[in-house]
PDB file of C-alpha atoms in Angstrom:
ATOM      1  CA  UNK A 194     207.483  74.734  45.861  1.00 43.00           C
ATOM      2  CA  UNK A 195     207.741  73.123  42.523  1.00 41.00           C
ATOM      3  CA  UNK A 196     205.209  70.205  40.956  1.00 44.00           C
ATOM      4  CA  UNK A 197     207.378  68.516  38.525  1.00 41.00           C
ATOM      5  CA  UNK A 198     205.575  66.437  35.961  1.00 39.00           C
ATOM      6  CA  UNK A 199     207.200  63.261  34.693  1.00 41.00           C
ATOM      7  CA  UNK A 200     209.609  63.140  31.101  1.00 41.00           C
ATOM      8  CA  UNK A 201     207.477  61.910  28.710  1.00 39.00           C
ATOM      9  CA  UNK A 202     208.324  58.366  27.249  1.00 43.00           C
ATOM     10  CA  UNK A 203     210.131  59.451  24.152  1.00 43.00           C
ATOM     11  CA  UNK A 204     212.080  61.616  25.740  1.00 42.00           C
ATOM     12  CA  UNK A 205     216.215  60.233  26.038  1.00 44.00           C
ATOM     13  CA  UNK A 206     216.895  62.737  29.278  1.00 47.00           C
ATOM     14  CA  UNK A 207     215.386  64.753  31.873  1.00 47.00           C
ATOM     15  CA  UNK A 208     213.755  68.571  31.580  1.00 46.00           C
ATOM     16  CA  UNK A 209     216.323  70.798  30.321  1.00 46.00           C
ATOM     17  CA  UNK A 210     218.798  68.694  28.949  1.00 48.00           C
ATOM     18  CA  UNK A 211     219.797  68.601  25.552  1.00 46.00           C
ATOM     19  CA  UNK A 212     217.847  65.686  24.531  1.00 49.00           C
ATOM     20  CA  UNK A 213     214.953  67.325  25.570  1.00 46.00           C
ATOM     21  CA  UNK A 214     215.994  70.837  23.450  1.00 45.00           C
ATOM     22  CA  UNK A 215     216.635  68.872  20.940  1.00 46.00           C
ATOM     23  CA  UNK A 216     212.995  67.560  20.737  1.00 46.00           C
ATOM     24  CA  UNK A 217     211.461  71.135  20.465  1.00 45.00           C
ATOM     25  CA  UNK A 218     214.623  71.931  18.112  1.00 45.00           C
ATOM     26  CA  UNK A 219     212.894  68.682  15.880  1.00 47.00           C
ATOM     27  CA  UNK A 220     208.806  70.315  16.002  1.00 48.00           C
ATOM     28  CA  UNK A 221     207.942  68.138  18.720  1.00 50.00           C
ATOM     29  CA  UNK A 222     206.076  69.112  21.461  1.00 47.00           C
ATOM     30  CA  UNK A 223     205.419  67.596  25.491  1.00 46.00           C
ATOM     31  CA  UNK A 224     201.905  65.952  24.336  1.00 50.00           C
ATOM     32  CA  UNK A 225     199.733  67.836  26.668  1.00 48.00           C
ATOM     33  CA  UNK A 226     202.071  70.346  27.508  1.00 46.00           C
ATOM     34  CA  UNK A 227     203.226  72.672  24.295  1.00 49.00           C
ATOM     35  CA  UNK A 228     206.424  73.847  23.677  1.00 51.00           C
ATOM     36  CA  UNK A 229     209.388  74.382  26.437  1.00 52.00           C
ATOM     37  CA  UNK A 230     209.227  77.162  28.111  1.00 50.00           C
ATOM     38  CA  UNK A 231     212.355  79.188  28.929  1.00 52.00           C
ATOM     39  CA  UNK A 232     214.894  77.818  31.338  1.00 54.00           C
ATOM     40  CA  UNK A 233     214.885  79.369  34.677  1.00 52.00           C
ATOM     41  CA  UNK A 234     215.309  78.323  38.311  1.00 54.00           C
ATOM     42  CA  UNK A 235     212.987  76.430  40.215  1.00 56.00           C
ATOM     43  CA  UNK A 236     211.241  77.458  42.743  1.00 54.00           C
ATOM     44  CA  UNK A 237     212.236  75.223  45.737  1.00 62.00           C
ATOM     45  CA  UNK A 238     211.983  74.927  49.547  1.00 60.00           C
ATOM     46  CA  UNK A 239     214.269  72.423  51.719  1.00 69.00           C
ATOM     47  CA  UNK A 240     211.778  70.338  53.827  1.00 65.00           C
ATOM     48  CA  UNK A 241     213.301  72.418  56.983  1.00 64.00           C
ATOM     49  CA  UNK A 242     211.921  75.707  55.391  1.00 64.00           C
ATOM     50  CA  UNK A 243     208.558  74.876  54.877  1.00 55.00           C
ATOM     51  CA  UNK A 244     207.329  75.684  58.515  1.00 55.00           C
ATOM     52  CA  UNK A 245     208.459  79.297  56.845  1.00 55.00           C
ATOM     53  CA  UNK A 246     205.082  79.182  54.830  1.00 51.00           C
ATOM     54  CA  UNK A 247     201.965  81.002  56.065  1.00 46.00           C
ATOM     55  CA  UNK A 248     199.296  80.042  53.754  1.00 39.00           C
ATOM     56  CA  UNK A 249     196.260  81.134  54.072  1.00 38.00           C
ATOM     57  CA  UNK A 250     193.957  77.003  54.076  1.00 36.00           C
ATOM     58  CA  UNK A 251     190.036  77.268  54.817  1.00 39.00           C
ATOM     59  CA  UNK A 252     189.477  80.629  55.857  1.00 45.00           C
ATOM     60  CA  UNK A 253     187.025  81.530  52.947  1.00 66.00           C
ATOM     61  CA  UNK A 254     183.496  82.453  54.483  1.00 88.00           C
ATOM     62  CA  UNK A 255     181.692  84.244  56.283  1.00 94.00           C
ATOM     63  CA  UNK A 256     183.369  85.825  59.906  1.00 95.00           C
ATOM     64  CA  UNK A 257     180.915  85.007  62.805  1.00 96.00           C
ATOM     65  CA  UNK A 258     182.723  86.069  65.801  1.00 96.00           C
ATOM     66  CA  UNK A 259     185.569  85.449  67.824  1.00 96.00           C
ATOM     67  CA  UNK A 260     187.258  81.806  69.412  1.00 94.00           C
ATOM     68  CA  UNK A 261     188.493  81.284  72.754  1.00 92.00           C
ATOM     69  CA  UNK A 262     191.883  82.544  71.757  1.00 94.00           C
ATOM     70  CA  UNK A 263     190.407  86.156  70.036  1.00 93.00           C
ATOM     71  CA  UNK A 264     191.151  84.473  66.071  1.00 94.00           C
ATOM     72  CA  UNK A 265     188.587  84.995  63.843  1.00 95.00           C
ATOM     73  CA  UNK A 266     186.264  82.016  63.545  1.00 95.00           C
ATOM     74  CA  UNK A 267     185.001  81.639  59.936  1.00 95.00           C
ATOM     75  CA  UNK A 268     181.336  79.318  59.057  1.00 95.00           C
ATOM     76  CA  UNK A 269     182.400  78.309  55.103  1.00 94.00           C
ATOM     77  CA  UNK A 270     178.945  78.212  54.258  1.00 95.00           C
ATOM     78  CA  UNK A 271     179.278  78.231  50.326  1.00 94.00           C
ATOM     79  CA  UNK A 272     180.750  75.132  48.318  1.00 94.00           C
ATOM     80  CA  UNK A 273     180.444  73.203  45.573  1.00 95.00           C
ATOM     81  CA  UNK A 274     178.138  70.655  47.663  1.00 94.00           C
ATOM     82  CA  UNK A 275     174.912  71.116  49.804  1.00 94.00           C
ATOM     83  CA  UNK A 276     175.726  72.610  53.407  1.00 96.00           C
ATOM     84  CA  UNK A 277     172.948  72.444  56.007  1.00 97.00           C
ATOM     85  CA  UNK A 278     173.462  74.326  59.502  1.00 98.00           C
ATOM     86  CA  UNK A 279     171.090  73.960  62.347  1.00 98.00           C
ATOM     87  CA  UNK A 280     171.201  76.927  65.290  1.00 98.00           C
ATOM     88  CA  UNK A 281     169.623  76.585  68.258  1.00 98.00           C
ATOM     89  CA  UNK A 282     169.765  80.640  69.713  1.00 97.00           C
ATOM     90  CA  UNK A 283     167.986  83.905  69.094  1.00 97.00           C
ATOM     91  CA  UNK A 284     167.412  85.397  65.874  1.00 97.00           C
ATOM     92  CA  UNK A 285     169.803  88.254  66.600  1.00 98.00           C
ATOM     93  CA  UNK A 286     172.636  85.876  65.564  1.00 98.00           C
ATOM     94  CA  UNK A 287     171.334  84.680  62.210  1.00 98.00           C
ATOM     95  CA  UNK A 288     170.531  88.706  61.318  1.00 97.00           C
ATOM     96  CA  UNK A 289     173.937  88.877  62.290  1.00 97.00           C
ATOM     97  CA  UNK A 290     174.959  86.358  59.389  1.00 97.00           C
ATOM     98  CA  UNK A 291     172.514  87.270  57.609  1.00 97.00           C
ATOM     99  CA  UNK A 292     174.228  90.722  57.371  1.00 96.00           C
ATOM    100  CA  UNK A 293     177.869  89.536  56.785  1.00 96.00           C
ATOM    101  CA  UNK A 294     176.741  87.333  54.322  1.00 96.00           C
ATOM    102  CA  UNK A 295     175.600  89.806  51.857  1.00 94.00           C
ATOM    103  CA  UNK A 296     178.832  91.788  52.682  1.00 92.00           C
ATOM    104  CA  UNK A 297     180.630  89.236  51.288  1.00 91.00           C
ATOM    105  CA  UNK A 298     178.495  88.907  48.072  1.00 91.00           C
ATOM    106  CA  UNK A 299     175.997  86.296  48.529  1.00 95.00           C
ATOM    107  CA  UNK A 300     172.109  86.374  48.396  1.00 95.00           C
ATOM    108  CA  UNK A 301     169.880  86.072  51.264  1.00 97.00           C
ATOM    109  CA  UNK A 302     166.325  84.419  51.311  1.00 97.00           C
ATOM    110  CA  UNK A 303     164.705  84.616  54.499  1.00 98.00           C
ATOM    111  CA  UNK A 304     162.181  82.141  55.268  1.00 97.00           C
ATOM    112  CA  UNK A 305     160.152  83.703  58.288  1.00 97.00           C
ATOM    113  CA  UNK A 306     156.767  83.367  60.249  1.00 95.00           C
ATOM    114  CA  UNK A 307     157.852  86.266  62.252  1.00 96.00           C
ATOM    115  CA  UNK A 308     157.800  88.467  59.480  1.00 94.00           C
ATOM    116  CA  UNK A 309     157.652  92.229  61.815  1.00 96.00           C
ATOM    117  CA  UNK A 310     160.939  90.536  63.491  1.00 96.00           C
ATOM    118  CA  UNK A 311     163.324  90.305  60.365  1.00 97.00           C
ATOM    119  CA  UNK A 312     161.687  93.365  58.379  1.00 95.00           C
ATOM    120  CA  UNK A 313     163.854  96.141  59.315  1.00 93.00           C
ATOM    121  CA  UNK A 314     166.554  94.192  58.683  1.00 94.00           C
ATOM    122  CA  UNK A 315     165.083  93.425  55.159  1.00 93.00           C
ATOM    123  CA  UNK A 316     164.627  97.533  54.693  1.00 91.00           C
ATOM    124  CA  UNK A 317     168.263  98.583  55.754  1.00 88.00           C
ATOM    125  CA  UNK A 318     170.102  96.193  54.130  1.00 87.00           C
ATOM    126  CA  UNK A 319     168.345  96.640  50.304  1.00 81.00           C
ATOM    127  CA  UNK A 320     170.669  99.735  49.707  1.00 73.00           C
ATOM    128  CA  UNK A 321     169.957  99.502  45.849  1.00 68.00           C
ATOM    129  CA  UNK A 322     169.408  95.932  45.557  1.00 76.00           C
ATOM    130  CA  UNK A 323     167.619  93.110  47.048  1.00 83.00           C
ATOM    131  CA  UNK A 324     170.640  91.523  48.893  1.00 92.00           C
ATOM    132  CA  UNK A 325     167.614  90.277  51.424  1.00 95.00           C
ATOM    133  CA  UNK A 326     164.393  88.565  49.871  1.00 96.00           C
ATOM    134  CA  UNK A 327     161.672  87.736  53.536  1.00 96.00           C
ATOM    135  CA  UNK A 328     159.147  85.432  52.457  1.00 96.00           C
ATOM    136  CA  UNK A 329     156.164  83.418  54.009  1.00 96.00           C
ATOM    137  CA  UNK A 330     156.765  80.498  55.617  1.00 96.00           C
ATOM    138  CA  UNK A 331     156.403  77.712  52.379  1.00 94.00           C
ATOM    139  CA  UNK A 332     156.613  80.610  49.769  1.00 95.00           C
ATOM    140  CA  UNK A 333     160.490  80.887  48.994  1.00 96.00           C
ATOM    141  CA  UNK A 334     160.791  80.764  45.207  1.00 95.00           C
ATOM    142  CA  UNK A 335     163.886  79.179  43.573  1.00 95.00           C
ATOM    143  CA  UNK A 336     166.943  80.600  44.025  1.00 95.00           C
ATOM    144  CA  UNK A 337     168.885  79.986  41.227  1.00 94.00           C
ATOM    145  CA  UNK A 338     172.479  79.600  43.064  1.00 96.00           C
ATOM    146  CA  UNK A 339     175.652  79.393  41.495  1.00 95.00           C
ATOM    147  CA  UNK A 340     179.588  79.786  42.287  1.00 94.00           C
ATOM    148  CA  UNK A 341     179.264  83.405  40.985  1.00 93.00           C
ATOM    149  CA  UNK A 342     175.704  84.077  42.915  1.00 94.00           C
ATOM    150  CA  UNK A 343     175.943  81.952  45.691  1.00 96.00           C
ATOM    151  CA  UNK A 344     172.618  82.362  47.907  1.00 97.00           C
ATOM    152  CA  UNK A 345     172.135  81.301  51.892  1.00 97.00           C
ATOM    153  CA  UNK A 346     168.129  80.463  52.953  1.00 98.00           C
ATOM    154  CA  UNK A 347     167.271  81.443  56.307  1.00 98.00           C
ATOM    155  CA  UNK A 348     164.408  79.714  57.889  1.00 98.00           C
ATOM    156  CA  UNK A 349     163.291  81.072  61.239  1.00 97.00           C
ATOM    157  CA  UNK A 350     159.849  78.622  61.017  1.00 96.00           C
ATOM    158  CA  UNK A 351     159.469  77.709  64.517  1.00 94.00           C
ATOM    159  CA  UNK A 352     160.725  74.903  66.523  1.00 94.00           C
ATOM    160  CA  UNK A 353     159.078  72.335  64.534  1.00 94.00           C
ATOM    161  CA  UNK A 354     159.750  73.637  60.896  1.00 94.00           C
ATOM    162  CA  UNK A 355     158.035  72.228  58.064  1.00 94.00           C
ATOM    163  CA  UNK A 356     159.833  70.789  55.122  1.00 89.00           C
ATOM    164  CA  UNK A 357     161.379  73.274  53.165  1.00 84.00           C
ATOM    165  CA  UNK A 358     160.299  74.329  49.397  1.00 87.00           C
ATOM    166  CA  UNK A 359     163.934  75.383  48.646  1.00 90.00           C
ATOM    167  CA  UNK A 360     166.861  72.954  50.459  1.00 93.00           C
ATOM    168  CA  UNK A 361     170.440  72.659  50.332  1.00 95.00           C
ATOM    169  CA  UNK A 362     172.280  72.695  47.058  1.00 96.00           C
ATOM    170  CA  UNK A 363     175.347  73.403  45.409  1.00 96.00           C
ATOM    171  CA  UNK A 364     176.177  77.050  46.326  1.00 96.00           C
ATOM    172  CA  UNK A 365     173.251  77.164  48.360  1.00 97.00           C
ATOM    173  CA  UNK A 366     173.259  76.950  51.973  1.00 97.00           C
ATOM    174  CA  UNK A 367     170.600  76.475  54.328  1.00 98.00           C
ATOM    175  CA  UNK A 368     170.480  77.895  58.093  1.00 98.00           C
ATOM    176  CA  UNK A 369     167.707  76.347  60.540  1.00 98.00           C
ATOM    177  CA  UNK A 370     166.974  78.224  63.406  1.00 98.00           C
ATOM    178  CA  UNK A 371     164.908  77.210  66.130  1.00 98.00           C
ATOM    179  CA  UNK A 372     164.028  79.239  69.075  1.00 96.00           C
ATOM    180  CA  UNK A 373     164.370  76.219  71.830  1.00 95.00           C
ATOM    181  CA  UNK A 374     164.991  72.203  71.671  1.00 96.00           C
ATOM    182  CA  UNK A 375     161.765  70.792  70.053  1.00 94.00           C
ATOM    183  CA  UNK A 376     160.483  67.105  68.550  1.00 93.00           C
ATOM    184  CA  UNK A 377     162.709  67.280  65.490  1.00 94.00           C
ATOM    185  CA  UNK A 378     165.476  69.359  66.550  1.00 96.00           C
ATOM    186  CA  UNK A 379     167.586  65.605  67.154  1.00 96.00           C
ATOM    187  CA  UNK A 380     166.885  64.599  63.361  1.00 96.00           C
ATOM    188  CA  UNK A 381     168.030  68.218  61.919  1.00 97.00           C
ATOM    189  CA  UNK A 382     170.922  68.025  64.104  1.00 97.00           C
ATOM    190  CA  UNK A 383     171.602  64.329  63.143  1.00 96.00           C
ATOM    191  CA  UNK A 384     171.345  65.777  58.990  1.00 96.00           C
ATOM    192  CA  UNK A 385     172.951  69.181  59.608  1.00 97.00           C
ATOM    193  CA  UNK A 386     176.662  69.476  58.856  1.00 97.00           C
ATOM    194  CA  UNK A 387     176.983  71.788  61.702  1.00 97.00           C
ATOM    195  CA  UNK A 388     175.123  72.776  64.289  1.00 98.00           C
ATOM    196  CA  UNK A 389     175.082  75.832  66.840  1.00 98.00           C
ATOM    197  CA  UNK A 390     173.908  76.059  70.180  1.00 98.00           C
ATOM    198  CA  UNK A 391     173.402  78.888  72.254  1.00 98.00           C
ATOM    199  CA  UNK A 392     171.860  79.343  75.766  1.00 98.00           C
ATOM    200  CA  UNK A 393     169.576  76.727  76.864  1.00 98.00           C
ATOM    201  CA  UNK A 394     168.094  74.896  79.953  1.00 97.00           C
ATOM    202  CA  UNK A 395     169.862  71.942  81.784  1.00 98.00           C
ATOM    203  CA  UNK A 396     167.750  69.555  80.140  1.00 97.00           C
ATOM    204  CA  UNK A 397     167.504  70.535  76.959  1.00 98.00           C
ATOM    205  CA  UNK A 398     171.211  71.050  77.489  1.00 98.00           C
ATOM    206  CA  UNK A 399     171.837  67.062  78.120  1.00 97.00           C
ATOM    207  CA  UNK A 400     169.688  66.422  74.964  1.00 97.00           C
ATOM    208  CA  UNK A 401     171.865  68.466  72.990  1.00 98.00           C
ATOM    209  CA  UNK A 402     174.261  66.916  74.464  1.00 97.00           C
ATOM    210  CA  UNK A 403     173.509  62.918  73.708  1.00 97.00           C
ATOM    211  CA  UNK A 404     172.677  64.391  70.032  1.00 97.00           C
ATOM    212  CA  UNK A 405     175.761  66.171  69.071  1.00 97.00           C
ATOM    213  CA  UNK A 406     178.640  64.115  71.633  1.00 97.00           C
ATOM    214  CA  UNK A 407     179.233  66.900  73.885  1.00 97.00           C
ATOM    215  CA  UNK A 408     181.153  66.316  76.831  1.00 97.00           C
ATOM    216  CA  UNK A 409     180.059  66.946  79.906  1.00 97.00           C
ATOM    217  CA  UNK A 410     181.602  70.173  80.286  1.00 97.00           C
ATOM    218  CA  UNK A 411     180.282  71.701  77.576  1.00 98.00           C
ATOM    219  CA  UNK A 412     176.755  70.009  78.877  1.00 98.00           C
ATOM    220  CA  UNK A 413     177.445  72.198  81.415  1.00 98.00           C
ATOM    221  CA  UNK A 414     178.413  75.231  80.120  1.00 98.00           C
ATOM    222  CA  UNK A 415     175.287  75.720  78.179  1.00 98.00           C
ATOM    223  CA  UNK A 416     173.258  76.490  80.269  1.00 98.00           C
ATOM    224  CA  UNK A 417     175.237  79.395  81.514  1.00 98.00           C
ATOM    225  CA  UNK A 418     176.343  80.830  78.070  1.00 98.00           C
ATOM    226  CA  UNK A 419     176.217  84.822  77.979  1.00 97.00           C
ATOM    227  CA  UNK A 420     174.729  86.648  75.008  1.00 96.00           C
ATOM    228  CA  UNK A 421     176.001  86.544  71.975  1.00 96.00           C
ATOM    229  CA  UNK A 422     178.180  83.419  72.817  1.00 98.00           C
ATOM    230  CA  UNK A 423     177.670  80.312  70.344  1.00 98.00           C
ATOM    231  CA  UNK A 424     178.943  76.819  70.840  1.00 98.00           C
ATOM    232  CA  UNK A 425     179.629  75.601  66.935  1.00 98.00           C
ATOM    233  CA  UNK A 426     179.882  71.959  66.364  1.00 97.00           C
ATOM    234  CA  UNK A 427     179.760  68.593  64.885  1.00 95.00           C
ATOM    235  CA  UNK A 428     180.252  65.158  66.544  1.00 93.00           C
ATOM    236  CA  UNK A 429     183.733  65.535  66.396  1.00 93.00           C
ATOM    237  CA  UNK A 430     185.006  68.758  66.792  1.00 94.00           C
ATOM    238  CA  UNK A 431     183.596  71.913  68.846  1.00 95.00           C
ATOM    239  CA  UNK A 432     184.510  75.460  69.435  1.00 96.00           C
ATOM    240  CA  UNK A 433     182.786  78.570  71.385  1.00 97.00           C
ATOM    241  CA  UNK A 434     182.481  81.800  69.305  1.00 97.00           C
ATOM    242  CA  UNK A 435     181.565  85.282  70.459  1.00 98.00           C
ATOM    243  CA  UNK A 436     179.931  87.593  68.192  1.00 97.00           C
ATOM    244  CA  UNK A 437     180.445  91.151  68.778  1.00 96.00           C
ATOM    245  CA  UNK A 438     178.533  93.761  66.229  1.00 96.00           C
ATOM    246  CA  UNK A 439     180.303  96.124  64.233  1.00 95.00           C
ATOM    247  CA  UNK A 440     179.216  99.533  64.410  1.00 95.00           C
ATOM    248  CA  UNK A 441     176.655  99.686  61.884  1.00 93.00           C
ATOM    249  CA  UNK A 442     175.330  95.674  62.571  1.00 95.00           C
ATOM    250  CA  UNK A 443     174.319  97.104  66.297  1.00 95.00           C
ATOM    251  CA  UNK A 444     172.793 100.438  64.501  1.00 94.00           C
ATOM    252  CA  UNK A 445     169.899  98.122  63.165  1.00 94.00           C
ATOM    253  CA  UNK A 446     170.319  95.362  64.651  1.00 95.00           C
ATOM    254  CA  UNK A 447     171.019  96.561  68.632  1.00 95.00           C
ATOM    255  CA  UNK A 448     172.751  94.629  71.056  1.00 95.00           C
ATOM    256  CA  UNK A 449     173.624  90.713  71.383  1.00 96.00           C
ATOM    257  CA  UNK A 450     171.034  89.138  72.985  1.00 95.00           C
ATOM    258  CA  UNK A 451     168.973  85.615  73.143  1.00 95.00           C
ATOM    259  CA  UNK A 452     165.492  85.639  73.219  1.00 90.00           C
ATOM    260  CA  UNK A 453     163.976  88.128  70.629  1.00 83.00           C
TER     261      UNK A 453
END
C-alpha cells in the first residue's frame, strides 16, 4: 500500500510530472520532504486484494497460554502508558509470567510476603544477571523503566495488599495477585485494565461476576475451572486461556496447579 502525501501549493502538477522535475531541476525542494527521489512504481493493492494481507496487529507481549481455539493468547503488558493487571489464582501462574517475561527481555521485581515460595524461582532464573529482584513486602526500590528496559512488578501481598511503593508507569507494569476474593479485590478489579480469574467458589464466583460483567455462564464455569486454566478479562471482552509449561518452566516450576 502506498501513503501519498499531497503536491505542495507551488507546485503546477502532480508527483512525477514535469512541472514537478522541473522544480528540483530549479534548486527547489518539497519543504519538508528534500529532493525527489527516483521514479519508480508504486506499491499498490486493489481494495479486493487486501484480504491477501496477513499482518501481524497486537501480538507483541508476553505468550500466556493457549485460547479456546489452540492460538496463542498474548497479555501486552509493556506500553507507553501505565498497565495494571489483577489475578485472582495460584502463584504458579504469575511464576509462569514471571518466567516468560524475562525471556522476552524485561525486568522482574517481585513483591512477596511469601518469600520461601518465589525463591527458587529467583535462584534459577539469575543465570548471570538479576532478571528477578524478590523483595519484602513495602521494600521494592525504583525501577527505573524504560522502552529499552521495560520492568513488570509482581506483588503476591496477600488478599488485602497494601498500597504499593512502586505502581504502574510507562513501561512498567504491575501484576496483583491475590490468593482468593477479599475486601478490596472489587476496587483493584474496578482500576485494573485486566483482570484474571482462576478457580474459585460459587460465591465468590457471582462477586466476580457483578464486578467484572460476566455472564452467567462464565459465573458458572468458575467454579469448575481445571488447573492451569485462566479466564482473562475486562468488562467487555473475555477469553479462557490454558497455560501449559514448557519443558524447562515445569523443571522449576512443576506442574499447573491452584493453591500453592
Amino acid at each position: 500500500m502506498t501513503t501519498t502525501f499531497p503536491a505542495p501549493a507551488s507546485a503546477s502538477g502532480p508527483v512525477g510530472t514535469p512541472a514537478a522535475a522541473e522544480q528540483v531541476r530549479g534548486g527547489r525542494a518539497w519543504r519538508g520532504f528534500g529532493l525527489l527521489g527516483p521514479r519508480r512504481g508504486r506499491h499498490e493493492l486493489a481494495a479486493e486484494q487486501l484480504e491477501l494481507l496477513g499482518l501481524p496487529v497486537g501480538d507483541d507481549g508476553v505468550v500466556i497460554g493457549t485460547d479456546a481455539q489452540g492460538t496463542p493468547a498474548v497479555l501486552g503488558l509493556f506500553r507507553p502508558t501505565p498497565f495494571d493487571v489483577v489475578l485472582v489464582g495460584g502463584a504458579w501462574t504469575a511464576q509462569v509470567l514471571a518466567l516468560r517475561t524475562v525471556g522476552m527481555g524485561a525486568r522482574v521485581a517481585v513483591e512477596s510476603g511469601r518469600q520461601p515460595l518465589w525463591t527458587p524461582l529467583v535462584q534459577g532464573a539469575n543465570t548471570g544477571q538479576q532478571s528477578i529482584t524478590l523483595h519484602a513486602v513495602g521494600r521494592v526500590p525504583p525501577q527505573g523503566p524504560s522502552v529499552h528496559s521495560p520492568v513488570l512488578v509482581i506483588r503476591d501481598c496477600g488478599v488485602r495488599p497494601p498500597h504499593g511503593r512502586v505502581t504502574v508507569a510507562p513501561w512498567q507494569a504491575v501484576v496483583t495477585l491475590l490468593p482468593y476474593p477479599g475486601p478490596t479485590t472489587e476496587r483493584l478489579m474496578t482500576h485494573a485494565d485486566v483482570v484474571g480469574v482462576q478457580r474459585v467458589s460459587p460465591d465468590e464466583a457471582r462477586q466476580i461476576g457483578r464486578t467484572m460483567n460476566l455472564t452467567p455462564a462464565d459465573v458458572e464455569a468458575l467454579p469448575g475451572l481445571p488447573d492451569g486454566v485462566t479466564l482473562w478479562c475486562t468488562r467487555s471482552s473475555r477469553t479462557y486461556v490454558t497455560t501449559q509449561p514448557t519443558d524447562p518452566e515445569a523443571g522449576l516450576l512443576g506442574t499447573a496447579r491452584r493453591m500453592d
